[in-house]
Structure formats: structure tokens, C-alpha cells
Short mmCIF file of C-alpha atoms and ligand atoms in Angstrom, two decimals:
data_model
loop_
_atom_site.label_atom_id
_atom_site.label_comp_id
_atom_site.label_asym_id
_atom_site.label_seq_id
_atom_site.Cartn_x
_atom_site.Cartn_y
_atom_site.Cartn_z
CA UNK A 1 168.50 31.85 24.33
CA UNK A 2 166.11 30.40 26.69
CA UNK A 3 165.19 25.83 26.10
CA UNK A 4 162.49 26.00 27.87
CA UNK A 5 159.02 25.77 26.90
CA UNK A 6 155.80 28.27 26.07
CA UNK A 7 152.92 28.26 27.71
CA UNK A 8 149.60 28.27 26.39
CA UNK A 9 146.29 27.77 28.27
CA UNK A 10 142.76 27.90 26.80
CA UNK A 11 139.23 26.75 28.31
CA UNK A 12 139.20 23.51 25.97
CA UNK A 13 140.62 22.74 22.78
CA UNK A 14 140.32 26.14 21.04
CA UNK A 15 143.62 27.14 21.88
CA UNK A 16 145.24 24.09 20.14
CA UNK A 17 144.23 26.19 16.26
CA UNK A 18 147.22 28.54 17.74
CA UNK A 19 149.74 26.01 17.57
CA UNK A 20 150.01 24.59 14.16
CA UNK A 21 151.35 28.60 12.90
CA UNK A 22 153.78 28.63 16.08
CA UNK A 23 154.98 25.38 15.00
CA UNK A 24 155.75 26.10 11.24
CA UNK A 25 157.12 29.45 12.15
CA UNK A 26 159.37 28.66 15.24
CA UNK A 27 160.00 25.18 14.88
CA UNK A 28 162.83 24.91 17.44
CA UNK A 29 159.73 26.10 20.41
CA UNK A 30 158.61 23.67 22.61
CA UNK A 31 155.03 23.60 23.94
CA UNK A 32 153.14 22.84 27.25
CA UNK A 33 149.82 23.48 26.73
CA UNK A 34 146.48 23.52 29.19
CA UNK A 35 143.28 22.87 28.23
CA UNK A 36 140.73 23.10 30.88
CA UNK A 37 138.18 20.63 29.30
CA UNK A 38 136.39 19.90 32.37
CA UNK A 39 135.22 23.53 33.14
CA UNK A 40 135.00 24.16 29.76
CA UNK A 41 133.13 26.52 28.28
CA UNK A 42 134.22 30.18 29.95
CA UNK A 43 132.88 32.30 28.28
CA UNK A 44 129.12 32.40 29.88
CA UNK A 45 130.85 32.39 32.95
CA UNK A 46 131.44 35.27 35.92
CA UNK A 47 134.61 37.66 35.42
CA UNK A 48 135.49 36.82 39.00
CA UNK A 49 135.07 32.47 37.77
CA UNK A 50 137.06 33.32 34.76
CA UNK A 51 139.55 35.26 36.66
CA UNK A 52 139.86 32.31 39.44
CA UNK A 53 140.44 29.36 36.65
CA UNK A 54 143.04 32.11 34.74
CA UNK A 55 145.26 32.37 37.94
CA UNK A 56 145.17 28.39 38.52
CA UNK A 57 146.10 27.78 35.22
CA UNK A 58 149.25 30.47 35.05
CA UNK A 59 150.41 29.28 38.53
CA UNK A 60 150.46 26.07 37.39
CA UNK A 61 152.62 26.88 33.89
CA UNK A 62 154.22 29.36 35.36
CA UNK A 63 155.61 27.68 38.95
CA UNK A 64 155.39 23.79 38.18
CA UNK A 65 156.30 23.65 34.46
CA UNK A 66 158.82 26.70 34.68
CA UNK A 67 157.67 27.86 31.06
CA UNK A 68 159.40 31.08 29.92
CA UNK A 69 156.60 32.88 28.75
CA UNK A 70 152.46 32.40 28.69
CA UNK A 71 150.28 32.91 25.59
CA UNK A 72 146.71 33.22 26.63
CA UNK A 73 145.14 31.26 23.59
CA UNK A 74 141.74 32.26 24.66
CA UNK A 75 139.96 35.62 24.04
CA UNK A 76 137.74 34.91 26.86
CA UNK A 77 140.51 35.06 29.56
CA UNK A 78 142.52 37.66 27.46
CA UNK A 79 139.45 39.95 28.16
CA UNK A 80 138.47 39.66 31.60
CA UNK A 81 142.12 38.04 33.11
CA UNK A 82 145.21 39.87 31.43
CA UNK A 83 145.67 42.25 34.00
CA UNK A 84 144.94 40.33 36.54
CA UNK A 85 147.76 37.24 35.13
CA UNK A 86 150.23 40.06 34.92
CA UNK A 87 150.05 41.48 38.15
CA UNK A 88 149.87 38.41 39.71
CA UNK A 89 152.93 37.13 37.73
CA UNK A 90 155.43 40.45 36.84
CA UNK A 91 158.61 38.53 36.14
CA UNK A 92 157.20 36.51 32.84
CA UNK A 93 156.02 37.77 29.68
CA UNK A 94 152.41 37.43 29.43
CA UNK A 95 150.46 37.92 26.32
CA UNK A 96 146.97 38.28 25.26
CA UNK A 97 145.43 37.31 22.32
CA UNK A 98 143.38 40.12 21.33
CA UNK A 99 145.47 43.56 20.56
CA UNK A 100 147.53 41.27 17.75
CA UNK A 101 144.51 40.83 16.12
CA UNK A 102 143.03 44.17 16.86
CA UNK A 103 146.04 45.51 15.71
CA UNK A 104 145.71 44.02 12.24
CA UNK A 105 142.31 44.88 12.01
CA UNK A 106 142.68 48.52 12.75
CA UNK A 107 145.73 48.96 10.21
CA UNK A 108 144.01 46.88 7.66
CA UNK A 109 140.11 48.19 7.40
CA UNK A 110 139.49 51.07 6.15
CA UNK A 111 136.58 53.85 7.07
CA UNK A 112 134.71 52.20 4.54
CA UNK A 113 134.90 48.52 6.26
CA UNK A 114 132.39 47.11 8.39
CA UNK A 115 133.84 44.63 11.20
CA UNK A 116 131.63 42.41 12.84
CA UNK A 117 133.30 40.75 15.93
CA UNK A 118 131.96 37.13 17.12
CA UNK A 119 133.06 35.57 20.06
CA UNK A 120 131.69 34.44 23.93
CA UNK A 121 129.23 35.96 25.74
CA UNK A 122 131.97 37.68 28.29
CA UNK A 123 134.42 38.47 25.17
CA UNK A 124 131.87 40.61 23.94
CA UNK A 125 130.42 42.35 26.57
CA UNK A 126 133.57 43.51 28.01
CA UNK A 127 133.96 45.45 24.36
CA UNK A 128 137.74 44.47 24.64
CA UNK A 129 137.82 44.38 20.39
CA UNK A 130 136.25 47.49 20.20
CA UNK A 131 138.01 49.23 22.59
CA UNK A 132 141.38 47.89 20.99
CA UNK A 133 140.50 48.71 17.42
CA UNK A 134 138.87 51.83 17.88
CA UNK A 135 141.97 52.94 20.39
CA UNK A 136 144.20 52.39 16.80
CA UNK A 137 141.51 53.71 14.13
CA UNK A 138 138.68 55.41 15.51
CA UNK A 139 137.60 56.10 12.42
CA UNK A 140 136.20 52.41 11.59
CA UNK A 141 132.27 50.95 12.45
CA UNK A 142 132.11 47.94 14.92
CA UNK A 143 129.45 45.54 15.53
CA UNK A 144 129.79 42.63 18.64
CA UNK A 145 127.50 39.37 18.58
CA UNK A 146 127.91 36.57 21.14
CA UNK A 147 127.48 33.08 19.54
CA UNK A 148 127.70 31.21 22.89
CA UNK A 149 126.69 27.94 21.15
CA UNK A 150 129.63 27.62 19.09
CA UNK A 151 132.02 26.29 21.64
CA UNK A 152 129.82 23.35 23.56
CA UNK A 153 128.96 22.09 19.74
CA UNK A 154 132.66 22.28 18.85
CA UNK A 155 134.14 20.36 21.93
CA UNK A 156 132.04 17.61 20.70
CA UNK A 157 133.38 17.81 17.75
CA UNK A 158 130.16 18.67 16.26
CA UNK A 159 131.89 20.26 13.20
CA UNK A 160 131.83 19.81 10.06
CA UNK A 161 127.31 18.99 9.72
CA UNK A 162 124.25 20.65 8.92
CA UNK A 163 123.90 21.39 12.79
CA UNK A 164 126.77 23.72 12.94
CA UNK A 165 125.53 25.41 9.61
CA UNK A 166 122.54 26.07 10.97
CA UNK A 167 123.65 27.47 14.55
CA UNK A 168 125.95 29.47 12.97
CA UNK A 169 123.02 30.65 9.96
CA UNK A 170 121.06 31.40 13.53
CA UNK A 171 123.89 34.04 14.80
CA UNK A 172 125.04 35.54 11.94
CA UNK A 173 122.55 35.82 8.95
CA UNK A 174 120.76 39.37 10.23
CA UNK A 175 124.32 40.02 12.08
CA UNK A 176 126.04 40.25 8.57
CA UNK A 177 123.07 41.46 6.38
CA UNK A 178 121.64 44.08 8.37
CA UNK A 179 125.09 45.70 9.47
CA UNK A 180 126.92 44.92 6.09
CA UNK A 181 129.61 43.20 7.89
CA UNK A 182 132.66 42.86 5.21
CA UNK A 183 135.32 42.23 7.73
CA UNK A 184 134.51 39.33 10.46
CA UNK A 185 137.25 39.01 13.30
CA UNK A 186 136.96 35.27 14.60
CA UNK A 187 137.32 36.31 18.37
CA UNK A 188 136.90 33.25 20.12
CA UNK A 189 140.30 30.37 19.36
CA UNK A 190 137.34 27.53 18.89
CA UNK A 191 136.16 29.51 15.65
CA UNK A 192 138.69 28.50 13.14
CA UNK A 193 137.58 25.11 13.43
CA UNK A 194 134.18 26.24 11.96
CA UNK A 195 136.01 28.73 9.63
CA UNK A 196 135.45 26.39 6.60
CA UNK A 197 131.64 26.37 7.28
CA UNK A 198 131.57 30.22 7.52
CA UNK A 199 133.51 31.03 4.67
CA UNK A 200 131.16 28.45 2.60
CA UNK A 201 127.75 30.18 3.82
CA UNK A 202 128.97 33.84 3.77
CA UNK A 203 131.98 33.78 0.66
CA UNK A 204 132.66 37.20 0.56
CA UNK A 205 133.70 38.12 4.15
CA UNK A 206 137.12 38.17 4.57
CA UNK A 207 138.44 36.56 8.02
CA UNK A 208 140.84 37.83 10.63
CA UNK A 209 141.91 34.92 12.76
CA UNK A 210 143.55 35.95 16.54
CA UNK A 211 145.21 32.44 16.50
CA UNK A 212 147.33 33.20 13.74
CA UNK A 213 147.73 37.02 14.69
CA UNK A 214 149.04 36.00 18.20
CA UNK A 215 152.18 34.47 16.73
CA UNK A 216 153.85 37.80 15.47
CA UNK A 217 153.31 38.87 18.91
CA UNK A 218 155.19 35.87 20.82
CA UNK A 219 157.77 36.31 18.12
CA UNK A 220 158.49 39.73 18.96
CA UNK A 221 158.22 39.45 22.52
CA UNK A 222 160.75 36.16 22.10
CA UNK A 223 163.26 38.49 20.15
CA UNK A 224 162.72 41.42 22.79
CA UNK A 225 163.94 39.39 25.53
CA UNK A 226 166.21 36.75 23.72
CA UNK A 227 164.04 33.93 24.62
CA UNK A 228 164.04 32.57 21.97
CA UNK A 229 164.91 28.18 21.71
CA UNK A 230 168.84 27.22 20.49
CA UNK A 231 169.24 25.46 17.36
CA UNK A 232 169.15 21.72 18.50
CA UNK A 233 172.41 20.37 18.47
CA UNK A 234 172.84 16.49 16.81
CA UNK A 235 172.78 14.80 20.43
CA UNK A 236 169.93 17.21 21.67
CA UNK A 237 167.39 14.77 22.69
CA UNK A 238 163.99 15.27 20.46
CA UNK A 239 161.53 18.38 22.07
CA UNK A 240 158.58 16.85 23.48
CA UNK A 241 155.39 19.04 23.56
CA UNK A 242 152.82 18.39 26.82
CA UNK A 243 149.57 18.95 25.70
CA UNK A 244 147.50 18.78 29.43
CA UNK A 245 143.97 18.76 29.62
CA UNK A 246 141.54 18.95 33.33
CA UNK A 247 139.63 16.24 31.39
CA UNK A 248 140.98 13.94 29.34
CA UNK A 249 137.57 14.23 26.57
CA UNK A 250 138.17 12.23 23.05
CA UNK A 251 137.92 15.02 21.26
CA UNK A 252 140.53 16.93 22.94
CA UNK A 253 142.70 13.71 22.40
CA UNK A 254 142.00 13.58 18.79
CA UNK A 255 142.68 16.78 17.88
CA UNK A 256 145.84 16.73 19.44
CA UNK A 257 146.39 13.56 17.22
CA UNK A 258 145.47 15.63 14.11
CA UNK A 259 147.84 18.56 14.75
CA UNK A 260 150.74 16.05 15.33
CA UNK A 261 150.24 12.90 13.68
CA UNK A 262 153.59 11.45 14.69
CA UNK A 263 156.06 11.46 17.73
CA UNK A 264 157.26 14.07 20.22
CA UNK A 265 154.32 15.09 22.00
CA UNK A 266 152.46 13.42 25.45
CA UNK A 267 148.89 13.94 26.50
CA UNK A 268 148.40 14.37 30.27
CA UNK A 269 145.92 14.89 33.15
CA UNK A 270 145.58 17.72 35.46
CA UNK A 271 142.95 18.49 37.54
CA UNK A 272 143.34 20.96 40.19
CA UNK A 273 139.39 20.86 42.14
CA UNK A 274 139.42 16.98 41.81
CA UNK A 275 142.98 16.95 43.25
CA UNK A 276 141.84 18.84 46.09
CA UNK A 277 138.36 16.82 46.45
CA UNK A 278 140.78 13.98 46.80
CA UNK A 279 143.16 15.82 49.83
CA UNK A 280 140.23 16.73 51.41
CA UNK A 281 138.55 13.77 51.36
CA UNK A 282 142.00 12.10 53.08
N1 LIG B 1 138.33 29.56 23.21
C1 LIG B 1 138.01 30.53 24.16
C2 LIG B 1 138.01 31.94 23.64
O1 LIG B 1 138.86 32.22 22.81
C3 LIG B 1 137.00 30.20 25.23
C4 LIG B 1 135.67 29.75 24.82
C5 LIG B 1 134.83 29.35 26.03
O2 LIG B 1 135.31 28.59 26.87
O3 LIG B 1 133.69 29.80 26.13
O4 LIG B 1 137.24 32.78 24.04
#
């Protein structure tokens, strides 16, 4: 039995569409969670960026907030970062967010299936999906596209509008028609916030979202190393989540509202370059 809390850590607010299926499953976890709003969005970025913001990000869980394990609720970082985060950080359980879902994908398709992966520009060029899902099934036909509008529009929360349809219309019509995707794995944590949209424009496709796939993972890994939370006793005082962001954006507030809607959770600020603009200018 292990109290203390998970880590997760995403560029922005993507991440937070992983919590609300930890939540309902393991109810007794408590979460501190980093959103890196004001570098937001990764996934145009450099492997060696990516890799740089990763490590400041686990050191920071990891050594100031003592969590007991880190769930990388980003594909992005998962991609170009994992092995990096591990090496750097051997003694916790680290886990990515893409072989759960590449895992379901492979046992579920079948040679017949068509899966068309979307995600961020570095997501998809490091094949990470493919490799995963082919390693499992090589039998199955996989087709990448980079959407690296989605995330910008959806950190400002522009969601649920004719906009989004039509950015999304832009990457995926041809995508889908002309490889007959049946099978679409979101592969970016900001795309279940637009799932609604792209189950309305394409109904047939059915949807394999990493943010829900992660959890089976962290449960497993939680059982593996009985880590998992006690039963809170009558006098425990209530779990409070931390939900930290590098900038504290309205959007990143609001959503955090939306999940929660009552008590038990705090917002805070973190910024690690404009804490050390401010040493050096001392
Ligand atoms: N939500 C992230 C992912 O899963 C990162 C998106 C970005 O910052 O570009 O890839």
C-alpha cells in the first residue's frame, strides 16, 4: 500500500481526458498532475526540446512531489522521452501511453482492419504506433497522419464549432477515404475532446482512445508493486488532487473545473524557465 500520489504530466491540458477513467476506476488514487501550458504545444517540437521539458517535468514529480509512480499522459513525450525518463529515473515506475493502446489495437483488428493513426507531428514520425502494433500483429495495414492543428485550436478551447469541423474535414477526409480507414487510434490525449466532432463527421469508424487504454496499465503496474492507495479510514483527511500548470491559461482552469465540479482538488503555478529568469536576474 503506498498514500501517495500519481503523477501525470502532459504538454497542456490533453492529459487531463486521462483522469476522469482513473478516477471512476481507482477512486482511493490521488493525483498531481503537470500541464506545461506555457510551452505548449510539443509535438512540432525537436526530440532533443521534447526530451529537455520531459526530464524537467519528471524531476519535478518525481523529487519535489515524491509521487509513487509517473503516467506520461502525452503520446508526444511517450514517443520521443520514455527511455530517456526511465533511465534517468530507474527506481519509479514509469509508463507510457502508447503500447496500452497499441496493445488493444493489435489484439482487437483483424487482417481485414484498416487503422489510421492521428496524432503530432513528432508522434508520427517517430512510427512509435506502428512499430508497437505491428511488433504484436504484423499481419494488420497502418496508415500515420499528423494533424498538428488540433492541439493550438483545442487549448483555446476552440471545440465544439464549425472551425474544428472543418480542420479536422482538412486532415482526415482523403486520410479515411482513400486508405479505408475503419479503425482510427486517437494518438494524441487532446483528441478526445474533439472525439464527439469526429465520430459525428465520420459515424462508422470505431475509436481507440490511449487515455482510457493507459488506465489498465497503471492498474497493473499498481498491483505488481502493491502501490496501490489504502482504503481511507473515517478520520483520513479528504485526498486533495494538484492539478499544476507552467501557465495558469483559462482554459486549462476550466477544464479542470469541469472534470471536478466540487471540492478536493487545488490549481497551482509552476514555472521552471521563468523561475530561473527570476534567479538570474537577482
Ligand atoms: N497531448 C499531447 C500528446 O498526446 C501533446 C500534444 C502537443 O503538445 O503537441 O501528444
Amino acid at each position: 500500500m503506498d498514500n501517495r500520489p500519481i503523477g501525470f504530466f502532459d504538454s497542456g491540458l490533453g492529459g487531463l481526458t486521462c483522469i476522469p477513467y482513473l478516477l471512476k476506476a481507482l477512486p482511493r488514487e490521488r493525483i498531481t498532475y503537470f500541464g506545461d501550458t506555457a510551452r505548449t504545444p510539443y509535438g512540432s517540437k525537436t526530440a532533443a526540446t521534447i526530451r529537455k521539458f520531459a526530464s524537467e517535468i519528471a524531476d519535478f514529480l518525481i523529487e519535489s512531489q515524491d509521487v509513487k509512480m509517473v503516467a506520461i499522459a502525452c503520446n508526444t513525450v511517450s514517443a520521443i522521452a520514455l527511455d530517456d525518463l526511465r533511465q534517468r529515473h530507474p527506481k519509479v515506475p514509469i509508463l507510457g501511453i502508447i503500447s496500452p493502446a497499441a496493445h488493444t489495437a493489435a489484439r482487437g483488428c483483424a487482417p481485414e482492419n484498416r487503422i489510421g493513426v492521428i496524432g503530432t507531428k513528432a508522434t508520427i514520425a517517430s512510427g512509435a504506433y506502428t512499430k508497437k502494433i505491428l511488433g504484436e500483429n504484423p499481419a494488420l495495414d497502418i496508415y500515420g497522419q499528423a494533424c498538428p492543428a488540433f492541439v493550438p485550436l483545442i487549448e483555446e478551447g476552440i471545440i465544439q464549432n464549425h472551425i474544428m469541423d472543418l480542420t479536422i474535414r482538412y486532415y482526415l477526409d482523403q486520410f479515411i477515404d482513400y486508405n479505408e480507414i475503419d479503425t482510427l487510434v486517437l494518438g494524441c490525449t487532446h483528441y478526445p475532446l474533439i472525439r464527439k466532432n469526429i465520430t459525428k463527421l465520420y459515424p462508422g469508424l470505431r475509436i481507440i482512445d490511449p487515455s482510457e487504454e493507459i488506465l489498465t496499465s497503471i492498474d497493473d503496474a499498481l498491483t505488481r508493486r502493491g502501490l496501490h492507495a489504502e482504503e481511507a479510514s473515517g478520520t483520513a483527511p479528504e485526498a486533495e488532487h494538484v492539478f499544476y500548470a507552467s501557465d495558469l491559461s483559462e482554459n486549462f482552469v476550466n477544464m479542470i473545473n469541469l472534470i471536478f465540479s466540487g471540492t478536493g482538488y487545488r490549481v497551482a503555478f509552476r514555472n521552471f524557465d521563468l523561475e530561473a529568469y527570476i534567479e538570474r536576474k537577482r
